[in-house]
Amino acid sequence: MSMMDKIKQMLKGHEDQAKTGVDKAGDMIDQRTQDKYSSQVDAAQKRADQYIDQNRRDNPPR
């Protein structure tokens, strides 16, 4: 089982919590870097949210 498969399995049913965690992590990084990399952090947060949403559509909870 690949790492991505393990992540998908862990996310199943917990997508909202994962998105909250992504937002909090991004906010923490912005705070610690004094918003120096905010555009890159925002882009990474957006990609992570898209991945979570795509995983939700592809693998609905049973």
PDB file of N, CA, C and O in Angstrom:
ATOM      1  N   MET A   1       0.854  -1.172   0.000  1.00  0.00           N
ATOM      2  CA  MET A   1       0.000   0.000   0.000  1.00  0.00           C
ATOM      3  C   MET A   1       0.902   1.238   0.000  1.00  0.00           C
ATOM      4  O   MET A   1       1.791   1.379   0.833  1.00  0.00           O
ATOM      5  N   SER A   2       0.644   2.114  -0.934  1.00  0.00           N
ATOM      6  CA  SER A   2       1.462   3.324  -1.033  1.00  0.00           C
ATOM      7  C   SER A   2       1.065   4.337   0.047  1.00  0.00           C
ATOM      8  O   SER A   2       0.018   4.218   0.683  1.00  0.00           O
ATOM      9  N   MET A   3       1.905   5.323   0.217  1.00  0.00           N
ATOM     10  CA  MET A   3       1.640   6.372   1.208  1.00  0.00           C
ATOM     11  C   MET A   3       0.353   7.119   0.860  1.00  0.00           C
ATOM     12  O   MET A   3      -0.441   7.440   1.742  1.00  0.00           O
ATOM     13  N   MET A   4       0.130   7.388  -0.425  1.00  0.00           N
ATOM     14  CA  MET A   4      -1.081   8.111  -0.835  1.00  0.00           C
ATOM     15  C   MET A   4      -2.330   7.289  -0.521  1.00  0.00           C
ATOM     16  O   MET A   4      -3.349   7.837  -0.114  1.00  0.00           O
ATOM     17  N   ASP A   5      -2.262   5.982  -0.712  1.00  0.00           N
ATOM     18  CA  ASP A   5      -3.398   5.129  -0.377  1.00  0.00           C
ATOM     19  C   ASP A   5      -3.694   5.179   1.114  1.00  0.00           C
ATOM     20  O   ASP A   5      -4.858   5.210   1.525  1.00  0.00           O
ATOM     21  N   LYS A   6      -2.648   5.202   1.933  1.00  0.00           N
ATOM     22  CA  LYS A   6      -2.833   5.291   3.380  1.00  0.00           C
ATOM     23  C   LYS A   6      -3.475   6.625   3.766  1.00  0.00           C
ATOM     24  O   LYS A   6      -4.350   6.680   4.621  1.00  0.00           O
ATOM     25  N   ILE A   7      -3.020   7.700   3.119  1.00  0.00           N
ATOM     26  CA  ILE A   7      -3.597   9.022   3.399  1.00  0.00           C
ATOM     27  C   ILE A   7      -5.064   9.051   3.002  1.00  0.00           C
ATOM     28  O   ILE A   7      -5.913   9.541   3.752  1.00  0.00           O
ATOM     29  N   LYS A   8      -5.383   8.529   1.839  1.00  0.00           N
ATOM     30  CA  LYS A   8      -6.780   8.488   1.387  1.00  0.00           C
ATOM     31  C   LYS A   8      -7.648   7.710   2.365  1.00  0.00           C
ATOM     32  O   LYS A   8      -8.764   8.108   2.673  1.00  0.00           O
ATOM     33  N   GLN A   9      -7.119   6.601   2.839  1.00  0.00           N
ATOM     34  CA  GLN A   9      -7.863   5.776   3.783  1.00  0.00           C
ATOM     35  C   GLN A   9      -8.099   6.528   5.101  1.00  0.00           C
ATOM     36  O   GLN A   9      -9.172   6.465   5.678  1.00  0.00           O
ATOM     37  N   MET A  10      -7.074   7.267   5.547  1.00  0.00           N
ATOM     38  CA  MET A  10      -7.205   8.019   6.795  1.00  0.00           C
ATOM     39  C   MET A  10      -8.190   9.179   6.639  1.00  0.00           C
ATOM     40  O   MET A  10      -8.901   9.531   7.579  1.00  0.00           O
ATOM     41  N   LEU A  11      -8.253   9.785   5.454  1.00  0.00           N
ATOM     42  CA  LEU A  11      -9.132  10.926   5.225  1.00  0.00           C
ATOM     43  C   LEU A  11     -10.600  10.538   5.145  1.00  0.00           C
ATOM     44  O   LEU A  11     -11.460  11.354   5.452  1.00  0.00           O
ATOM     45  N   LYS A  12     -10.866   9.330   4.716  1.00  0.00           N
ATOM     46  CA  LYS A  12     -12.240   8.905   4.468  1.00  0.00           C
ATOM     47  C   LYS A  12     -13.123   9.165   5.686  1.00  0.00           C
ATOM     48  O   LYS A  12     -12.874   8.669   6.777  1.00  0.00           O
ATOM     49  N   GLY A  13     -14.098  10.028   5.504  1.00  0.00           N
ATOM     50  CA  GLY A  13     -15.026  10.360   6.572  1.00  0.00           C
ATOM     51  C   GLY A  13     -14.568  11.496   7.466  1.00  0.00           C
ATOM     52  O   GLY A  13     -15.300  11.923   8.351  1.00  0.00           O
ATOM     53  N   HIS A  14     -13.361  11.994   7.254  1.00  0.00           N
ATOM     54  CA  HIS A  14     -12.814  13.056   8.099  1.00  0.00           C
ATOM     55  C   HIS A  14     -12.327  14.240   7.263  1.00  0.00           C
ATOM     56  O   HIS A  14     -11.406  14.947   7.659  1.00  0.00           O
ATOM     57  N   GLU A  15     -12.962  14.446   6.128  1.00  0.00           N
ATOM     58  CA  GLU A  15     -12.509  15.486   5.209  1.00  0.00           C
ATOM     59  C   GLU A  15     -12.583  16.881   5.815  1.00  0.00           C
ATOM     60  O   GLU A  15     -11.677  17.687   5.636  1.00  0.00           O
ATOM     61  N   ASP A  16     -13.644  17.156   6.543  1.00  0.00           N
ATOM     62  CA  ASP A  16     -13.795  18.486   7.139  1.00  0.00           C
ATOM     63  C   ASP A  16     -12.719  18.757   8.181  1.00  0.00           C
ATOM     64  O   ASP A  16     -12.173  19.859   8.263  1.00  0.00           O
ATOM     65  N   GLN A  17     -12.390  17.750   8.975  1.00  0.00           N
ATOM     66  CA  GLN A  17     -11.320  17.902   9.963  1.00  0.00           C
ATOM     67  C   GLN A  17      -9.980  18.118   9.283  1.00  0.00           C
ATOM     68  O   GLN A  17      -9.156  18.920   9.735  1.00  0.00           O
ATOM     69  N   ALA A  18      -9.750  17.416   8.175  1.00  0.00           N
ATOM     70  CA  ALA A  18      -8.490  17.565   7.447  1.00  0.00           C
ATOM     71  C   ALA A  18      -8.371  18.974   6.875  1.00  0.00           C
ATOM     72  O   ALA A  18      -7.304  19.584   6.931  1.00  0.00           O
ATOM     73  N   LYS A  19      -9.471  19.496   6.333  1.00  0.00           N
ATOM     74  CA  LYS A  19      -9.446  20.851   5.770  1.00  0.00           C
ATOM     75  C   LYS A  19      -9.189  21.884   6.873  1.00  0.00           C
ATOM     76  O   LYS A  19      -8.460  22.856   6.662  1.00  0.00           O
ATOM     77  N   THR A  20      -9.766  21.666   8.049  1.00  0.00           N
ATOM     78  CA  THR A  20      -9.511  22.559   9.172  1.00  0.00           C
ATOM     79  C   THR A  20      -8.038  22.515   9.565  1.00  0.00           C
ATOM     80  O   THR A  20      -7.423  23.543   9.829  1.00  0.00           O
ATOM     81  N   GLY A  21      -7.464  21.327   9.566  1.00  0.00           N
ATOM     82  CA  GLY A  21      -6.052  21.169   9.888  1.00  0.00           C
ATOM     83  C   GLY A  21      -5.149  21.854   8.871  1.00  0.00           C
ATOM     84  O   GLY A  21      -4.148  22.481   9.236  1.00  0.00           O
ATOM     85  N   VAL A  22      -5.510  21.769   7.607  1.00  0.00           N
ATOM     86  CA  VAL A  22      -4.741  22.440   6.557  1.00  0.00           C
ATOM     87  C   VAL A  22      -4.779  23.950   6.771  1.00  0.00           C
ATOM     88  O   VAL A  22      -3.754  24.635   6.672  1.00  0.00           O
ATOM     89  N   ASP A  23      -5.958  24.478   7.088  1.00  0.00           N
ATOM     90  CA  ASP A  23      -6.090  25.922   7.324  1.00  0.00           C
ATOM     91  C   ASP A  23      -5.269  26.370   8.533  1.00  0.00           C
ATOM     92  O   ASP A  23      -4.567  27.385   8.483  1.00  0.00           O
ATOM     93  N   LYS A  24      -5.349  25.611   9.621  1.00  0.00           N
ATOM     94  CA  LYS A  24      -4.596  25.968  10.825  1.00  0.00           C
ATOM     95  C   LYS A  24      -3.089  25.896  10.586  1.00  0.00           C
ATOM     96  O   LYS A  24      -2.339  26.756  11.052  1.00  0.00           O
ATOM     97  N   ALA A  25      -2.648  24.869   9.857  1.00  0.00           N
ATOM     98  CA  ALA A  25      -1.220  24.736   9.568  1.00  0.00           C
ATOM     99  C   ALA A  25      -0.733  25.907   8.708  1.00  0.00           C
ATOM    100  O   ALA A  25       0.341  26.469   8.957  1.00  0.00           O
ATOM    101  N   GLY A  26      -1.527  26.285   7.723  1.00  0.00           N
ATOM    102  CA  GLY A  26      -1.162  27.420   6.881  1.00  0.00           C
ATOM    103  C   GLY A  26      -1.088  28.712   7.664  1.00  0.00           C
ATOM    104  O   GLY A  26      -0.175  29.527   7.465  1.00  0.00           O
ATOM    105  N   ASP A  27      -2.039  28.902   8.561  1.00  0.00           N
ATOM    106  CA  ASP A  27      -2.032  30.104   9.407  1.00  0.00           C
ATOM    107  C   ASP A  27      -0.798  30.133  10.309  1.00  0.00           C
ATOM    108  O   ASP A  27      -0.193  31.190  10.500  1.00  0.00           O
ATOM    109  N   MET A  28      -0.426  28.975  10.833  1.00  0.00           N
ATOM    110  CA  MET A  28       0.751  28.905  11.697  1.00  0.00           C
ATOM    111  C   MET A  28       2.023  29.231  10.907  1.00  0.00           C
ATOM    112  O   MET A  28       2.879  29.979  11.372  1.00  0.00           O
ATOM    113  N   ILE A  29       2.121  28.700   9.707  1.00  0.00           N
ATOM    114  CA  ILE A  29       3.292  28.978   8.877  1.00  0.00           C
ATOM    115  C   ILE A  29       3.355  30.464   8.541  1.00  0.00           C
ATOM    116  O   ILE A  29       4.423  31.075   8.609  1.00  0.00           O
ATOM    117  N   ASP A  30       2.218  31.037   8.179  1.00  0.00           N
ATOM    118  CA  ASP A  30       2.184  32.478   7.885  1.00  0.00           C
ATOM    119  C   ASP A  30       2.625  33.299   9.093  1.00  0.00           C
ATOM    120  O   ASP A  30       3.390  34.255   8.964  1.00  0.00           O
ATOM    121  N   GLN A  31       2.161  32.914  10.260  1.00  0.00           N
ATOM    122  CA  GLN A  31       2.511  33.640  11.473  1.00  0.00           C
ATOM    123  C   GLN A  31       4.009  33.541  11.756  1.00  0.00           C
ATOM    124  O   GLN A  31       4.662  34.548  12.049  1.00  0.00           O
ATOM    125  N   ARG A  32       4.550  32.347  11.642  1.00  0.00           N
ATOM    126  CA  ARG A  32       5.963  32.150  11.971  1.00  0.00           C
ATOM    127  C   ARG A  32       6.910  32.770  10.944  1.00  0.00           C
ATOM    128  O   ARG A  32       8.042  33.094  11.274  1.00  0.00           O
ATOM    129  N   THR A  33       6.436  32.901   9.700  1.00  0.00           N
ATOM    130  CA  THR A  33       7.280  33.506   8.668  1.00  0.00           C
ATOM    131  C   THR A  33       6.912  34.961   8.432  1.00  0.00           C
ATOM    132  O   THR A  33       7.430  35.580   7.496  1.00  0.00           O
ATOM    133  N   GLN A  34       6.032  35.492   9.270  1.00  0.00           N
ATOM    134  CA  GLN A  34       5.568  36.876   9.165  1.00  0.00           C
ATOM    135  C   GLN A  34       5.023  37.171   7.767  1.00  0.00           C
ATOM    136  O   GLN A  34       5.314  38.196   7.171  1.00  0.00           O
ATOM    137  N   ASP A  35       4.246  36.244   7.238  1.00  0.00           N
ATOM    138  CA  ASP A  35       3.576  36.341   5.935  1.00  0.00           C
ATOM    139  C   ASP A  35       4.543  36.479   4.760  1.00  0.00           C
ATOM    140  O   ASP A  35       4.150  36.895   3.667  1.00  0.00           O
ATOM    141  N   LYS A  36       5.788  36.142   4.960  1.00  0.00           N
ATOM    142  CA  LYS A  36       6.783  36.253   3.892  1.00  0.00           C
ATOM    143  C   LYS A  36       6.441  35.326   2.722  1.00  0.00           C
ATOM    144  O   LYS A  36       6.703  35.660   1.565  1.00  0.00           O
ATOM    145  N   TYR A  37       5.879  34.165   3.012  1.00  0.00           N
ATOM    146  CA  TYR A  37       5.563  33.184   1.978  1.00  0.00           C
ATOM    147  C   TYR A  37       4.052  32.954   1.866  1.00  0.00           C
ATOM    148  O   TYR A  37       3.619  31.884   1.477  1.00  0.00           O
ATOM    149  N   SER A  38       3.271  33.945   2.174  1.00  0.00           N
ATOM    150  CA  SER A  38       1.816  33.752   2.249  1.00  0.00           C
ATOM    151  C   SER A  38       1.211  33.315   0.919  1.00  0.00           C
ATOM    152  O   SER A  38       0.295  32.500   0.900  1.00  0.00           O
ATOM    153  N   SER A  39       1.714  33.820  -0.194  1.00  0.00           N
ATOM    154  CA  SER A  39       1.139  33.421  -1.480  1.00  0.00           C
ATOM    155  C   SER A  39       1.420  31.946  -1.766  1.00  0.00           C
ATOM    156  O   SER A  39       0.548  31.224  -2.269  1.00  0.00           O
ATOM    157  N   GLN A  40       2.610  31.467  -1.417  1.00  0.00           N
ATOM    158  CA  GLN A  40       2.926  30.059  -1.618  1.00  0.00           C
ATOM    159  C   GLN A  40       2.128  29.181  -0.661  1.00  0.00           C
ATOM    160  O   GLN A  40       1.655  28.105  -1.041  1.00  0.00           O
ATOM    161  N   VAL A  41       1.977  29.633   0.568  1.00  0.00           N
ATOM    162  CA  VAL A  41       1.206  28.879   1.555  1.00  0.00           C
ATOM    163  C   VAL A  41      -0.258  28.810   1.120  1.00  0.00           C
ATOM    164  O   VAL A  41      -0.883  27.743   1.183  1.00  0.00           O
ATOM    165  N   ASP A  42      -0.797  29.924   0.657  1.00  0.00           N
ATOM    166  CA  ASP A  42      -2.184  29.935   0.193  1.00  0.00           C
ATOM    167  C   ASP A  42      -2.379  28.987  -0.987  1.00  0.00           C
ATOM    168  O   ASP A  42      -3.391  28.281  -1.068  1.00  0.00           O
ATOM    169  N   ALA A  43      -1.414  28.960  -1.901  1.00  0.00           N
ATOM    170  CA  ALA A  43      -1.503  28.058  -3.050  1.00  0.00           C
ATOM    171  C   ALA A  43      -1.472  26.598  -2.596  1.00  0.00           C
ATOM    172  O   ALA A  43      -2.226  25.758  -3.106  1.00  0.00           O
ATOM    173  N   ALA A  44      -0.616  26.287  -1.631  1.00  0.00           N
ATOM    174  CA  ALA A  44      -0.536  24.921  -1.113  1.00  0.00           C
ATOM    175  C   ALA A  44      -1.831  24.536  -0.396  1.00  0.00           C
ATOM    176  O   ALA A  44      -2.312  23.405  -0.544  1.00  0.00           O
ATOM    177  N   GLN A  45      -2.400  25.473   0.357  1.00  0.00           N
ATOM    178  CA  GLN A  45      -3.669  25.205   1.043  1.00  0.00           C
ATOM    179  C   GLN A  45      -4.769  24.936   0.016  1.00  0.00           C
ATOM    180  O   GLN A  45      -5.573  24.019   0.198  1.00  0.00           O
ATOM    181  N   LYS A  46      -4.791  25.703  -1.035  1.00  0.00           N
ATOM    182  CA  LYS A  46      -5.810  25.534  -2.071  1.00  0.00           C
ATOM    183  C   LYS A  46      -5.675  24.164  -2.735  1.00  0.00           C
ATOM    184  O   LYS A  46      -6.662  23.460  -2.937  1.00  0.00           O
ATOM    185  N   ARG A  47      -4.435  23.771  -3.058  1.00  0.00           N
ATOM    186  CA  ARG A  47      -4.213  22.456  -3.670  1.00  0.00           C
ATOM    187  C   ARG A  47      -4.601  21.330  -2.716  1.00  0.00           C
ATOM    188  O   ARG A  47      -5.176  20.329  -3.143  1.00  0.00           O
ATOM    189  N   ALA A  48      -4.287  21.475  -1.447  1.00  0.00           N
ATOM    190  CA  ALA A  48      -4.648  20.445  -0.462  1.00  0.00           C
ATOM    191  C   ALA A  48      -6.168  20.332  -0.347  1.00  0.00           C
ATOM    192  O   ALA A  48      -6.708  19.218  -0.300  1.00  0.00           O
ATOM    193  N   ASP A  49      -6.861  21.464  -0.306  1.00  0.00           N
ATOM    194  CA  ASP A  49      -8.321  21.447  -0.241  1.00  0.00           C
ATOM    195  C   ASP A  49      -8.920  20.796  -1.486  1.00  0.00           C
ATOM    196  O   ASP A  49      -9.885  20.030  -1.398  1.00  0.00           O
ATOM    197  N   GLN A  50      -8.352  21.093  -2.654  1.00  0.00           N
ATOM    198  CA  GLN A  50      -8.828  20.481  -3.890  1.00  0.00           C
ATOM    199  C   GLN A  50      -8.620  18.970  -3.860  1.00  0.00           C
ATOM    200  O   GLN A  50      -9.489  18.206  -4.278  1.00  0.00           O
ATOM    201  N   TYR A  51      -7.464  18.545  -3.354  1.00  0.00           N
ATOM    202  CA  TYR A  51      -7.183  17.116  -3.251  1.00  0.00           C
ATOM    203  C   TYR A  51      -8.189  16.437  -2.317  1.00  0.00           C
ATOM    204  O   TYR A  51      -8.713  15.368  -2.630  1.00  0.00           O
ATOM    205  N   ILE A  52      -8.465  17.054  -1.203  1.00  0.00           N
ATOM    206  CA  ILE A  52      -9.419  16.487  -0.242  1.00  0.00           C
ATOM    207  C   ILE A  52     -10.805  16.402  -0.862  1.00  0.00           C
ATOM    208  O   ILE A  52     -11.490  15.388  -0.746  1.00  0.00           O
ATOM    209  N   ASP A  53     -11.222  17.456  -1.561  1.00  0.00           N
ATOM    210  CA  ASP A  53     -12.538  17.452  -2.214  1.00  0.00           C
ATOM    211  C   ASP A  53     -12.605  16.378  -3.301  1.00  0.00           C
ATOM    212  O   ASP A  53     -13.619  15.689  -3.437  1.00  0.00           O
ATOM    213  N   GLN A  54     -11.539  16.234  -4.086  1.00  0.00           N
ATOM    214  CA  GLN A  54     -11.497  15.220  -5.141  1.00  0.00           C
ATOM    215  C   GLN A  54     -11.563  13.829  -4.527  1.00  0.00           C
ATOM    216  O   GLN A  54     -12.275  12.962  -5.016  1.00  0.00           O
ATOM    217  N   ASN A  55     -10.838  13.612  -3.448  1.00  0.00           N
ATOM    218  CA  ASN A  55     -10.866  12.320  -2.775  1.00  0.00           C
ATOM    219  C   ASN A  55     -12.263  12.012  -2.240  1.00  0.00           C
ATOM    220  O   ASN A  55     -12.713  10.877  -2.282  1.00  0.00           O
ATOM    221  N   ARG A  56     -12.957  13.039  -1.759  1.00  0.00           N
ATOM    222  CA  ARG A  56     -14.323  12.867  -1.243  1.00  0.00           C
ATOM    223  C   ARG A  56     -15.260  12.431  -2.366  1.00  0.00           C
ATOM    224  O   ARG A  56     -16.096  11.558  -2.187  1.00  0.00           O
ATOM    225  N   ARG A  57     -15.106  13.031  -3.550  1.00  0.00           N
ATOM    226  CA  ARG A  57     -15.970  12.667  -4.685  1.00  0.00           C
ATOM    227  C   ARG A  57     -15.644  11.277  -5.204  1.00  0.00           C
ATOM    228  O   ARG A  57     -16.538  10.525  -5.572  1.00  0.00           O
ATOM    229  N   ASP A  58     -14.354  10.936  -5.259  1.00  0.00           N
ATOM    230  CA  ASP A  58     -13.944   9.649  -5.808  1.00  0.00           C
ATOM    231  C   ASP A  58     -14.207   8.482  -4.867  1.00  0.00           C
ATOM    232  O   ASP A  58     -14.391   7.363  -5.309  1.00  0.00           O
ATOM    233  N   ASN A  59     -14.180   8.746  -3.557  1.00  0.00           N
ATOM    234  CA  ASN A  59     -14.331   7.680  -2.562  1.00  0.00           C
ATOM    235  C   ASN A  59     -15.359   8.100  -1.505  1.00  0.00           C
ATOM    236  O   ASN A  59     -14.995   8.393  -0.371  1.00  0.00           O
ATOM    237  N   PRO A  60     -16.635   8.100  -1.867  1.00  0.00           N
ATOM    238  CA  PRO A  60     -17.643   8.513  -0.871  1.00  0.00           C
ATOM    239  C   PRO A  60     -17.676   7.540   0.312  1.00  0.00           C
ATOM    240  O   PRO A  60     -17.395   6.358   0.149  1.00  0.00           O
ATOM    241  N   PRO A  61     -17.990   8.067   1.511  1.00  0.00           N
ATOM    242  CA  PRO A  61     -18.082   7.182   2.679  1.00  0.00           C
ATOM    243  C   PRO A  61     -19.181   6.147   2.504  1.00  0.00           C
ATOM    244  O   PRO A  61     -20.198   6.411   1.897  1.00  0.00           O
ATOM    245  N   ARG A  62     -18.951   4.986   3.060  1.00  0.00           N
ATOM    246  CA  ARG A  62     -19.934   3.892   2.924  1.00  0.00           C
ATOM    247  C   ARG A  62     -20.795   3.789   4.131  1.00  0.00           C
ATOM    248  O   ARG A  62     -20.565   4.129   5.170  1.00  0.00           O
TER     249      ARG A  62
END
